[in-house]
Short mmCIF file of C-alpha atoms and ligand atoms in Angstrom, two decimals:
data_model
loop_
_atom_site.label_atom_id
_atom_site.label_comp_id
_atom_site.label_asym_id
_atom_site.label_seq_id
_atom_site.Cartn_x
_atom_site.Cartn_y
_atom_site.Cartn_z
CA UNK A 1 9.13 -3.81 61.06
CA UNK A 2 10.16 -3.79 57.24
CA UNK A 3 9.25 -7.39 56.08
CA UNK A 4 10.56 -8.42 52.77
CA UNK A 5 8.64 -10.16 50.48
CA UNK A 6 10.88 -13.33 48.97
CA UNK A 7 10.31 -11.94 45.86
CA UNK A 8 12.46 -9.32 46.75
CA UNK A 9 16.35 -9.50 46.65
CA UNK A 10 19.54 -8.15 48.07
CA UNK A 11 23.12 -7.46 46.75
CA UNK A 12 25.71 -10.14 47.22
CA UNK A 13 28.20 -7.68 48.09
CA UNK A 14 29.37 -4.29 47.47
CA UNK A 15 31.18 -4.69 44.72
CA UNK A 16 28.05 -6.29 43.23
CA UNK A 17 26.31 -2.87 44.11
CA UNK A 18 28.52 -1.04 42.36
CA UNK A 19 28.48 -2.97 39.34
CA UNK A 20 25.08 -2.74 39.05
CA UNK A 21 24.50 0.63 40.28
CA UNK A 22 27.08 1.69 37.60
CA UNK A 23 25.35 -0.30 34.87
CA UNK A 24 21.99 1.10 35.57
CA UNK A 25 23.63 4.55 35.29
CA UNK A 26 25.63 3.96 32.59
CA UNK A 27 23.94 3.85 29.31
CA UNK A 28 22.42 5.45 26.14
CA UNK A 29 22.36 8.16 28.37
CA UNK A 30 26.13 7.95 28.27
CA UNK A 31 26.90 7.39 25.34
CA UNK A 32 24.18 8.73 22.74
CA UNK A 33 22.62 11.08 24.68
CA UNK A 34 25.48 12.72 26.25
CA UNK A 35 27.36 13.43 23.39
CA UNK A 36 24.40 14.62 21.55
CA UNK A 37 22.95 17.08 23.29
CA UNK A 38 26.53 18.61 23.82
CA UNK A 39 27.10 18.76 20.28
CA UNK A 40 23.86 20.55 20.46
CA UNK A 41 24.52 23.13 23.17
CA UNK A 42 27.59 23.94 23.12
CA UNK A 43 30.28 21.82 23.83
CA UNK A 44 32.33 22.70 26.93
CA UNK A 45 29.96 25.37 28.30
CA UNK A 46 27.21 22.58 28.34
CA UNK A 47 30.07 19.69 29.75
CA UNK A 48 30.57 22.46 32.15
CA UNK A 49 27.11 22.73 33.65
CA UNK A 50 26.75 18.83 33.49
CA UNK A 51 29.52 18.62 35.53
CA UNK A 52 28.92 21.24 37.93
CA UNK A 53 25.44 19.80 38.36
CA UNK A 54 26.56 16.33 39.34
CA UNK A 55 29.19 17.60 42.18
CA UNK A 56 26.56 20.16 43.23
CA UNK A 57 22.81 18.28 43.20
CA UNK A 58 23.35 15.16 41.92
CA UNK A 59 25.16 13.12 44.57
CA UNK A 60 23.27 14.67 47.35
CA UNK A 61 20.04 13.25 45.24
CA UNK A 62 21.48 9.63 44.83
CA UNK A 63 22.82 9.04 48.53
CA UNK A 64 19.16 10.51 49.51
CA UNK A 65 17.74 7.73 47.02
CA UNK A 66 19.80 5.16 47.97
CA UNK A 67 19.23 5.90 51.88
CA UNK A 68 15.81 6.30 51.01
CA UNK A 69 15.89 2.90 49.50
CA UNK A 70 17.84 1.18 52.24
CA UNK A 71 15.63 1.97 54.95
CA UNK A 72 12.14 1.28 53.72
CA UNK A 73 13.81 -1.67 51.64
CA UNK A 74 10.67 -0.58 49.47
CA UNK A 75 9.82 0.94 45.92
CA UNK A 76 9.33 4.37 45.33
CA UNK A 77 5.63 4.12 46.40
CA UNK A 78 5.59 2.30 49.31
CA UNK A 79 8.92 4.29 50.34
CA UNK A 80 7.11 7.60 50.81
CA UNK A 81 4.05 5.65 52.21
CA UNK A 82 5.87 4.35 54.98
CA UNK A 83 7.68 7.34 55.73
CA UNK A 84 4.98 9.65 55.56
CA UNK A 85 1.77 7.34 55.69
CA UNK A 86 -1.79 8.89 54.17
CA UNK A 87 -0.18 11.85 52.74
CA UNK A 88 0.47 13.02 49.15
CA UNK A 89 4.05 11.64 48.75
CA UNK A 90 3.11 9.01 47.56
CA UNK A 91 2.19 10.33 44.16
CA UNK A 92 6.25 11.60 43.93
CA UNK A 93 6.72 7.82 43.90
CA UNK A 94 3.84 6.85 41.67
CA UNK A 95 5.05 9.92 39.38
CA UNK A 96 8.91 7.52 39.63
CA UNK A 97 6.71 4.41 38.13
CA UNK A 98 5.06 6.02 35.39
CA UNK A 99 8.26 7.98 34.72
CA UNK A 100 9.83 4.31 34.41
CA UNK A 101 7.64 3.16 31.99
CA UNK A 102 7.19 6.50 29.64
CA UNK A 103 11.44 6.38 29.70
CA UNK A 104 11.60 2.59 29.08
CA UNK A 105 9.02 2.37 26.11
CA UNK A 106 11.46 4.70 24.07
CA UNK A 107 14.86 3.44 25.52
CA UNK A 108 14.06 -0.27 24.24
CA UNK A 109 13.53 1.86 20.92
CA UNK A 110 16.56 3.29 20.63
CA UNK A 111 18.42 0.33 22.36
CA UNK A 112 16.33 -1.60 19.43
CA UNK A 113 18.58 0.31 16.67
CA UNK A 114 21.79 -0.63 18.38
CA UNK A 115 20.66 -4.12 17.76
CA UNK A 116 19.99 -3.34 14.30
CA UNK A 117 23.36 -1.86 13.78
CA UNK A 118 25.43 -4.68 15.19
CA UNK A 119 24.13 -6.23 12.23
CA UNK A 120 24.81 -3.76 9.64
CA UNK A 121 28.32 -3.66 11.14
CA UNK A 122 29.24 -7.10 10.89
CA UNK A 123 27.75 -8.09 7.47
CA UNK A 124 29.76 -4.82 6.45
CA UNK A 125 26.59 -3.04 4.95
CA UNK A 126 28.37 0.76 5.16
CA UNK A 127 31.45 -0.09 3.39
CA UNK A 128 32.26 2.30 0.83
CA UNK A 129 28.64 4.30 1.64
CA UNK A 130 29.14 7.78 0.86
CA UNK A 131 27.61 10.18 3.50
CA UNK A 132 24.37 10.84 1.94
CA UNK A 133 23.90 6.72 1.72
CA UNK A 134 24.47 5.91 4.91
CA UNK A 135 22.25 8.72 6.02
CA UNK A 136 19.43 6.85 3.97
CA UNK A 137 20.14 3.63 5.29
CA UNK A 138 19.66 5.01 9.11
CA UNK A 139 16.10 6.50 7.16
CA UNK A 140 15.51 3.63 5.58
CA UNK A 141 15.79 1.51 8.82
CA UNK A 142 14.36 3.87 11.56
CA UNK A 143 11.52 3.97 9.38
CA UNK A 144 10.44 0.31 8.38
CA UNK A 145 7.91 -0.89 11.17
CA UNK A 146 8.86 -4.44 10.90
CA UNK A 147 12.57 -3.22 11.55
CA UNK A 148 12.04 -0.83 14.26
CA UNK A 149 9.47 -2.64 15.94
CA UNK A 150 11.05 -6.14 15.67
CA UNK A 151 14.22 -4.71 17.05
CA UNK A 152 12.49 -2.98 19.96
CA UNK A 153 10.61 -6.40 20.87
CA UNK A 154 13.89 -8.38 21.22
CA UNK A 155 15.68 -5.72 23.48
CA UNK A 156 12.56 -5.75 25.64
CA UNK A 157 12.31 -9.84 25.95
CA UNK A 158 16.03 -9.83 26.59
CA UNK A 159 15.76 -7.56 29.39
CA UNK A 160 12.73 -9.05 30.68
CA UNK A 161 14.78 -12.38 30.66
CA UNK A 162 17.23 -10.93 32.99
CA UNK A 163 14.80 -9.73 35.11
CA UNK A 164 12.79 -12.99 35.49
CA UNK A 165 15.97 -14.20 37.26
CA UNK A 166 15.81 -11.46 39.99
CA UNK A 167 18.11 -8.85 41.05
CA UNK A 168 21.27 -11.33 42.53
CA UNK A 169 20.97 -14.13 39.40
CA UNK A 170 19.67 -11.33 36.71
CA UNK A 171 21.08 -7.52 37.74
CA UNK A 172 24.04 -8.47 39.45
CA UNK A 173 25.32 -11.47 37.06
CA UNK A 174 25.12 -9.75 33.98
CA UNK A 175 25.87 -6.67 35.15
CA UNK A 176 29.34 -7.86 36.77
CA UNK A 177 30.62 -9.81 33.23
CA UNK A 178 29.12 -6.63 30.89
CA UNK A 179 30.49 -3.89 32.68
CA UNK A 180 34.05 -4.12 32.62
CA UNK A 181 33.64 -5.03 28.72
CA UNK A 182 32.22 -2.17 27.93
CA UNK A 183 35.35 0.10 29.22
CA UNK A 184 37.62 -2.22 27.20
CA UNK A 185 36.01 -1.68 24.20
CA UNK A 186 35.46 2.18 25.11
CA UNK A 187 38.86 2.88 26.01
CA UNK A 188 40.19 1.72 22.38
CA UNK A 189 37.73 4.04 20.65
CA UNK A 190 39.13 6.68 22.58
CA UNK A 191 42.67 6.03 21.75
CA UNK A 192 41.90 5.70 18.25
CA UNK A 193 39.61 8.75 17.95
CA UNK A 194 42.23 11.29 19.45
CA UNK A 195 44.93 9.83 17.78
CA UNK A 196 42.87 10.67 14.58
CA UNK A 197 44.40 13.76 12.39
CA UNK A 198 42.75 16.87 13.17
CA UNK A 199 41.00 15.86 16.41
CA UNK A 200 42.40 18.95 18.31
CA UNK A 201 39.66 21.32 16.94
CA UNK A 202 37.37 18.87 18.23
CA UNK A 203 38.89 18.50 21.59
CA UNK A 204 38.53 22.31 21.76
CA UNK A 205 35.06 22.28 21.38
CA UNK A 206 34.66 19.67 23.81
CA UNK A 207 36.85 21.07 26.30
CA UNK A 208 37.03 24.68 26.30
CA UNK A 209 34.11 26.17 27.47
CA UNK A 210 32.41 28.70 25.27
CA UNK A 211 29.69 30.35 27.56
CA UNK A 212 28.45 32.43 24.34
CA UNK A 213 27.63 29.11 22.69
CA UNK A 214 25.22 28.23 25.97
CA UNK A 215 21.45 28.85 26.09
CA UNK A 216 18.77 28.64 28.56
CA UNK A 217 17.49 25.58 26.96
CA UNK A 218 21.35 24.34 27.24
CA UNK A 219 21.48 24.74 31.05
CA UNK A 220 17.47 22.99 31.43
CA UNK A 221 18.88 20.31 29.20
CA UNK A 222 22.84 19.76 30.98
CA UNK A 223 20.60 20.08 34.22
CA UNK A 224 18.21 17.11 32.64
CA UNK A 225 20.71 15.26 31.40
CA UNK A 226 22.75 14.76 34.44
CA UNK A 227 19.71 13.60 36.18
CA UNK A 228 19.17 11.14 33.04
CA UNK A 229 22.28 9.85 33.46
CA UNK A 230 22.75 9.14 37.11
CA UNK A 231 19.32 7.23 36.88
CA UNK A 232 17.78 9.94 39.17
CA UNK A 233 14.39 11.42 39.99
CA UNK A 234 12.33 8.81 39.33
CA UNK A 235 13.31 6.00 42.00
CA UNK A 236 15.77 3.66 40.28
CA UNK A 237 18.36 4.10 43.50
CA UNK A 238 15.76 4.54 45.55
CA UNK A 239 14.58 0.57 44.35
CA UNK A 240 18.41 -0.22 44.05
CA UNK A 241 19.36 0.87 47.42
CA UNK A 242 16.27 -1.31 49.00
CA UNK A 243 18.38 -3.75 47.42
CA UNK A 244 21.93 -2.94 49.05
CA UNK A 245 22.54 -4.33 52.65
CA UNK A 246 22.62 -2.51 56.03
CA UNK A 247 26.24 -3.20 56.28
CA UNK A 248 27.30 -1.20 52.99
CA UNK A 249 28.64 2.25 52.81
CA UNK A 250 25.67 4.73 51.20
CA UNK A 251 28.29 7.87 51.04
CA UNK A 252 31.30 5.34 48.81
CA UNK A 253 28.38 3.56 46.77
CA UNK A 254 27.05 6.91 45.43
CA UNK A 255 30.54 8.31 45.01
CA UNK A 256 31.78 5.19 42.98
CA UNK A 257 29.18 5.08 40.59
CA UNK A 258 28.29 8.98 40.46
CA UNK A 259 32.67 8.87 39.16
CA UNK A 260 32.54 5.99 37.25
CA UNK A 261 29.14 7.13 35.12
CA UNK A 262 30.87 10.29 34.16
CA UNK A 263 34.27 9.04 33.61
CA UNK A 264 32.47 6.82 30.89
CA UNK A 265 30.43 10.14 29.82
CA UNK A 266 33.56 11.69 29.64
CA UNK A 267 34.67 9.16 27.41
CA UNK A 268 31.97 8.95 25.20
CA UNK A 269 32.83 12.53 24.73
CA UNK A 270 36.21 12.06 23.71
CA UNK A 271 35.88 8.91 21.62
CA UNK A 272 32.99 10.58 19.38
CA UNK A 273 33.75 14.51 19.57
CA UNK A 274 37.37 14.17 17.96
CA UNK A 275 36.28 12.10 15.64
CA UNK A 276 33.15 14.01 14.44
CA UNK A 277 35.79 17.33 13.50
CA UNK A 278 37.95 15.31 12.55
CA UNK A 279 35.72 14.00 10.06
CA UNK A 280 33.99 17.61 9.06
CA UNK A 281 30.93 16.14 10.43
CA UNK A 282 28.76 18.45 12.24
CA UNK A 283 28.17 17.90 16.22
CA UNK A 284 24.60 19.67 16.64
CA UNK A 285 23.23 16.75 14.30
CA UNK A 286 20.02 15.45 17.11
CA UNK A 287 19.07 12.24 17.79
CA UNK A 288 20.39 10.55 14.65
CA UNK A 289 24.47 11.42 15.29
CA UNK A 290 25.71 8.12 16.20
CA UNK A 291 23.76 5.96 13.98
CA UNK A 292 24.47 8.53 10.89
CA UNK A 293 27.95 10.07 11.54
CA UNK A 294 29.77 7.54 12.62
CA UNK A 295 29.07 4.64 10.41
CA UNK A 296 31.10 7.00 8.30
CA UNK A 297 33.98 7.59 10.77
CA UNK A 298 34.61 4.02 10.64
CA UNK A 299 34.60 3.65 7.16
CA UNK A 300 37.74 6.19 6.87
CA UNK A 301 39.31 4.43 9.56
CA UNK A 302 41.69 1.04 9.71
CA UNK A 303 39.77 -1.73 11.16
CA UNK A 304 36.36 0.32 10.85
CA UNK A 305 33.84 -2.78 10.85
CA UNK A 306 35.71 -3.81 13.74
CA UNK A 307 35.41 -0.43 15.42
CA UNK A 308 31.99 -0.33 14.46
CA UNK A 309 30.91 -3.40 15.90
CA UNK A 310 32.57 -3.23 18.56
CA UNK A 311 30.77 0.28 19.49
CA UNK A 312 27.64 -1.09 18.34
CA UNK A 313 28.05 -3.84 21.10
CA UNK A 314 29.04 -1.76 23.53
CA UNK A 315 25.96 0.55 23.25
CA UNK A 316 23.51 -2.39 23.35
CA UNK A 317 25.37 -3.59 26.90
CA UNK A 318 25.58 -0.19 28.17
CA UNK A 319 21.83 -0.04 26.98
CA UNK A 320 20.10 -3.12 28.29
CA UNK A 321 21.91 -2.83 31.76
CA UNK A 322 20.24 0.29 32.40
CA UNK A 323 17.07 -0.69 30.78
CA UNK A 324 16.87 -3.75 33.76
CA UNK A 325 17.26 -0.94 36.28
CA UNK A 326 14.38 1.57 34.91
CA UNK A 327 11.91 -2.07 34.00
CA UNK A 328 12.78 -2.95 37.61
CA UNK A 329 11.07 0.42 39.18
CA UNK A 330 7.55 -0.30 37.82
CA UNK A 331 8.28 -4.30 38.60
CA UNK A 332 9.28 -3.45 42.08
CA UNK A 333 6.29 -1.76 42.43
CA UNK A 334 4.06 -4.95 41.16
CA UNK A 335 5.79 -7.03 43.47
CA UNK A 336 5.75 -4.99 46.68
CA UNK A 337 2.36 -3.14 46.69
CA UNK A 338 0.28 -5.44 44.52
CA UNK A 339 1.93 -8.18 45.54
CA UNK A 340 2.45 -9.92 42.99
CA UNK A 341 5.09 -12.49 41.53
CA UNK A 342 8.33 -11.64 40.34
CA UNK A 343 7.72 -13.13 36.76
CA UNK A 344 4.31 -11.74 36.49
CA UNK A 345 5.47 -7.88 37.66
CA UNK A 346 8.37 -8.36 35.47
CA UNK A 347 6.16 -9.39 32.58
CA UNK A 348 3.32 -6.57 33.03
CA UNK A 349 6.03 -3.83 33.65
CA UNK A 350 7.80 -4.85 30.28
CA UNK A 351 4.53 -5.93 28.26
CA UNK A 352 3.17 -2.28 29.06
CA UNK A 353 6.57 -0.41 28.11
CA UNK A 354 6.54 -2.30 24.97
CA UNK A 355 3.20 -1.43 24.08
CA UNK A 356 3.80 2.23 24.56
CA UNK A 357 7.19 1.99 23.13
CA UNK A 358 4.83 1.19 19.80
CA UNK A 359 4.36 4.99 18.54
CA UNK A 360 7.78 6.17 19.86
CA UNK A 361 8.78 3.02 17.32
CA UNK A 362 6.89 4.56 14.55
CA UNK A 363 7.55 8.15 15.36
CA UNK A 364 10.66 8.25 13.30
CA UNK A 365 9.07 8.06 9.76
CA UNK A 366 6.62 5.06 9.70
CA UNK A 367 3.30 7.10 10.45
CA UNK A 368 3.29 10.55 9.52
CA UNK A 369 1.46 12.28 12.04
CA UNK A 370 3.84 10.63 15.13
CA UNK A 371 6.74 11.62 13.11
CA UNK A 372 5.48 15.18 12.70
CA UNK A 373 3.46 15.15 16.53
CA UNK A 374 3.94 19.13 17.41
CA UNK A 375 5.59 21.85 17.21
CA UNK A 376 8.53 22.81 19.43
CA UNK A 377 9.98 26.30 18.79
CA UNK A 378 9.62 26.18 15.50
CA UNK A 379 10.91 22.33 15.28
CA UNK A 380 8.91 19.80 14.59
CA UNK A 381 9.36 16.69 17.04
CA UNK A 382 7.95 13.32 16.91
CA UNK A 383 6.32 10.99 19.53
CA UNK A 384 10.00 9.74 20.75
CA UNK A 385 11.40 12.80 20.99
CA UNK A 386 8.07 14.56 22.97
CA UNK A 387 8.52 11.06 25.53
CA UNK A 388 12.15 11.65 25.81
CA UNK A 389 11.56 15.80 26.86
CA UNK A 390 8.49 14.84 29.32
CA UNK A 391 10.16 11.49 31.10
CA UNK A 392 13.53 11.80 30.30
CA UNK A 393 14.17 15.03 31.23
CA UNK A 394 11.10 17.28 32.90
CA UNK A 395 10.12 14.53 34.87
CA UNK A 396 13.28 13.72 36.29
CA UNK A 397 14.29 16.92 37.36
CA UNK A 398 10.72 17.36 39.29
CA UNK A 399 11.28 13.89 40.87
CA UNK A 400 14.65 15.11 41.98
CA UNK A 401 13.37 17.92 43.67
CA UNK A 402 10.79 16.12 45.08
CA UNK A 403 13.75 13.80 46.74
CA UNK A 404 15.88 16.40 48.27
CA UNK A 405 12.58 18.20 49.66
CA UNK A 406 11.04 15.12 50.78
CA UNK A 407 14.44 13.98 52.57
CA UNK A 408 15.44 17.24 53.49
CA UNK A 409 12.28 19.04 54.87
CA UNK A 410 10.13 16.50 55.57
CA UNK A 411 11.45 13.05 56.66
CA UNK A 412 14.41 14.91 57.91
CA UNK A 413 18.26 14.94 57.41
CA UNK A 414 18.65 13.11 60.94
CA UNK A 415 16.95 10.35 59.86
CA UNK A 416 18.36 10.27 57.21
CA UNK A 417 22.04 10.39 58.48
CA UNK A 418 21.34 8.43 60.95
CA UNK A 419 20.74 5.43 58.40
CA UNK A 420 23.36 6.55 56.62
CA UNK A 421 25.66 5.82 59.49
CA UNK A 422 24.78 2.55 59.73
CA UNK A 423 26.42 1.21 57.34
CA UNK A 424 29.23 3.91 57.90
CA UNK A 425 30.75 4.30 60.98
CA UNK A 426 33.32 7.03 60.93
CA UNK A 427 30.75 9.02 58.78
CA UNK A 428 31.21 12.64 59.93
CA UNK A 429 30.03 14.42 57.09
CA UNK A 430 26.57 14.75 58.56
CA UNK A 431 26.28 18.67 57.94
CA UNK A 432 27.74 18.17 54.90
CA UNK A 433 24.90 16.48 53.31
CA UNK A 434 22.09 18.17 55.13
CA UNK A 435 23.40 21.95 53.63
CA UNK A 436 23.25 20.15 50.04
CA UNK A 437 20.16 18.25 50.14
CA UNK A 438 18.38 21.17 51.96
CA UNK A 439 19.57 23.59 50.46
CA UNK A 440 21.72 23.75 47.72
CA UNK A 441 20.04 21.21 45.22
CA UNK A 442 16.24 22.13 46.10
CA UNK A 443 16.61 25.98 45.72
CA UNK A 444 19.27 25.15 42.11
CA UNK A 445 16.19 22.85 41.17
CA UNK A 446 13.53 25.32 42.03
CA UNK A 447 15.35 28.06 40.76
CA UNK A 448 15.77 26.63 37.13
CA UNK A 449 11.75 25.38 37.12
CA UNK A 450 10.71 29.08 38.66
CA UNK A 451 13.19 30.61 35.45
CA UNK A 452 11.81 28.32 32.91
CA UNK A 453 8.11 29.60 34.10
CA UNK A 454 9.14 33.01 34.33
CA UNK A 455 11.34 33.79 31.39
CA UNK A 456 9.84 30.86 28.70
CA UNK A 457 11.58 32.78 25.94
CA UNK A 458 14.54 32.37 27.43
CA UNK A 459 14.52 28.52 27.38
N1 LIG B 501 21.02 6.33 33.40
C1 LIG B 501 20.59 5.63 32.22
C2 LIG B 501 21.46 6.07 31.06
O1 LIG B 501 22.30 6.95 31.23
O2 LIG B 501 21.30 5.55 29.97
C3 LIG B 501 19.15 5.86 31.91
C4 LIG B 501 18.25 5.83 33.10
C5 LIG B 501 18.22 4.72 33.92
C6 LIG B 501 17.46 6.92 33.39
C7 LIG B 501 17.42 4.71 35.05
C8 LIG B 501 16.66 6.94 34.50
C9 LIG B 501 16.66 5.82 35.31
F1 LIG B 501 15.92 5.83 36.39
#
């Protein structure tokens, strides 16, 4: 019944799955985002509801993605149109492609600076920079068109080089060689950063919960950011999974990556948060924190170019592995609905991302009124950071509901354990999955949307 186009692809194994699956998740969402926004809200009480949120909603999500996925071996679109054929679905999925392209536009941005950085690193341009320099050399750099832009271009032609040679020779390759670098190089920042005098205060904050620290807007954005960082709610495992053979287990896949994602979240946590008190540096800094702060944590420390670069590197890998993954959603698309070639659904889906990635480029000083673009409580927030609240993190969480309702209520949980079984035959955790996808993640979705309408102030 399912015919797949050539264009298409499939795993080599699942091993090769979980590499990928694991580089897609893992990412800037890992490692700049996660760290960030719990400097922001909190610390531990925020860690807390990230984590709670990922045993709680998120795995249910991704196995309902993947098995989604599997058994249409289609996008996001044509998933819910073959499943439930002239209805509205379909827009969930078509809400997953624009999704991909409003998050990949400002992803190859920030990816961009990592690029940038590597440079800076290596040629040893913070060396003996007070704070306040290297602070104006992030300025200086974020907001030079040529620099921003240029850098954004490259990350998006590298990544639409990997994706010209499909998912087994492009995802899968790279994916396998980057992804056990990448815990190399993060497991030495972490010995060095809580090995650093005066890390324990930050370890506290990182670790110890302190629920009087936690907002509303905390819980939307630990609720947003787990989503972010699983690659959820807007088809990625849903297009990865149509990848992934009849043969594999859905239930281990999901687990694997869903622990090895936050392990490396985790990580991030405890290679920058030590470091950052440590250092005096302040946690709640935004967007900027890596590329400001730490520049001048390795300066104090031995080997800090080293460090640096090293970091550097490891955020572009993390970075362009995931980018693949949320090019390939709007590519899949191209290829499966519209037909079209690999290399020329590939090259619209990255083309248009770049294009739009244009403001978000210039939103960070270059053009005044997309650096200043409204006005959040009281804070003013720039083209990037407005595409990063809408795709990154609204739409996400309404795609994820959408998921666990569509699978759930309206495709069904038989069906859908039923192909999970397939590829799993001593699977007996059948009730298991239908109380959490029915229940347990739609209602702790809808219940945080309904709050957020109902008490704004609140949020
Ligand atoms: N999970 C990626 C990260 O943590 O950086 C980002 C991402 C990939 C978000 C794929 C959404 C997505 F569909």
């Amino acid at each position: 019944m399912n015919t797949q186009s050539s264009e298409r692809g499939v795993w080599s194994s699942k091993l090769g799955f979980i590499l990928a699956g694991a580089g897609s998740a893992i990412g800037l969402g890992n490692i700049w985002r996660f760290p960030t926004t719990a400097g922001q809200y909190g610390g531990g009480a925020f860690v807390a509801v990230y984590l709670v949120s990922i045993a709680l909603i998120c795995l249910a999500v991704m196995i309902a993605e993947l098995t989604l996925g599997r058994h249409t071996l289609r996008n996001p679109v044509g998933a819910y149109n073959e499943l439930a054929p002239r209805s509205s679905w379909k827009y969930l999925g078509l809400l997953g492609v624009i999704t991909g392209w409003g998050i990949s536009s400002f992803y190859s941005v920030v990816a961009g600076w990592t690029l940038g950085y590597i440079f800076k690193t290596v040629t040893g341009v913070f060396t003996d920079l007070g704070p306040a320099e290297i602070e104006s050399v992030f300025v200086a750099f974020t907001s030079n068109p040529v620099a921003s832009i240029g850098c954004h271009a490259v990350f998006m032609t590298l990544t639409m080089l990997i994706l010209y040679g499909g998912v087994k020779a492009g995802i899968e390759k790279w994916s396998k060689i980057l992804m056990p670098v990448l815990l190399v190089i993060l497991v030495l920042l972490v010995i060095r950063s809580v090995t650093l005098e005066g890390a324990a205060e930050g370890l506290a904050f990182y670790i110890k919960p302190n629920w009087g620290n936690l907002t509303g807007e905390g819980v939307v954005a630990a609720v947003g950011q787990a989503f972010f960082s699983l690659s959820l709610g807007m088809g990625t495992m849903i297009t990865y999974g149509s990848y992934l053979s009849k043969k594999e287990n859905l239930v281990s896949s999901a687990v694997w990556v869903a622990s090895l994602d936050t392990l490396i979240a985790l990580l991030a946590g405890f290679a920058i948060m030590p470091a950052i008190f440590a250092f005096g540096l302040d946690p709640a800094k935004g967007a900027g924190l890596i590329f400001v702060v730490l520049p001048n944590v390795f300066n104090k420390i031995f080997l800090g170019n080293l460090f640096g670069t090293g970091f550097f590197v490891l955020l572009a890998v993390a970075a362009v592995t995931s980018l693949i993954s949320i090019v390939e959603v709007p590519a899949a698309y191209f290829i499966d609905e519209k037909k079209m070639s690999r290399k020329k659904a590939v090259t619209i889906s990255g083309l248009g991302a770049f294009l739009v990635g244009i403001p978000a480029a210039l939103s960070l000083g270059s053009v005044d009124s997309l650096t200043n673009l409204v006005q959040i409580r009281g804070k003013s927030q720039g083209f990037l950071d407005l595409m990063n609240i809408i795709f990154g993190q609204y739409s996400l969480i309404i795609g994820s509901l959408g998921v666990a309702v569509f699978v759930g209520w309206k495709w069904g949980v038989a069906k859908a354990n039923a192909e999970i079984a397939e590829g799993h035959p001593k699977y007996s955790a059948q009730a298991v999955f239908a109380f959490f996808i029915r229940f347990v993640a739609p209602i702790a979705v809808a219940a945080l949307l309904i709050c957020l309408i109902l008490f704004p102030d609140a949020f």
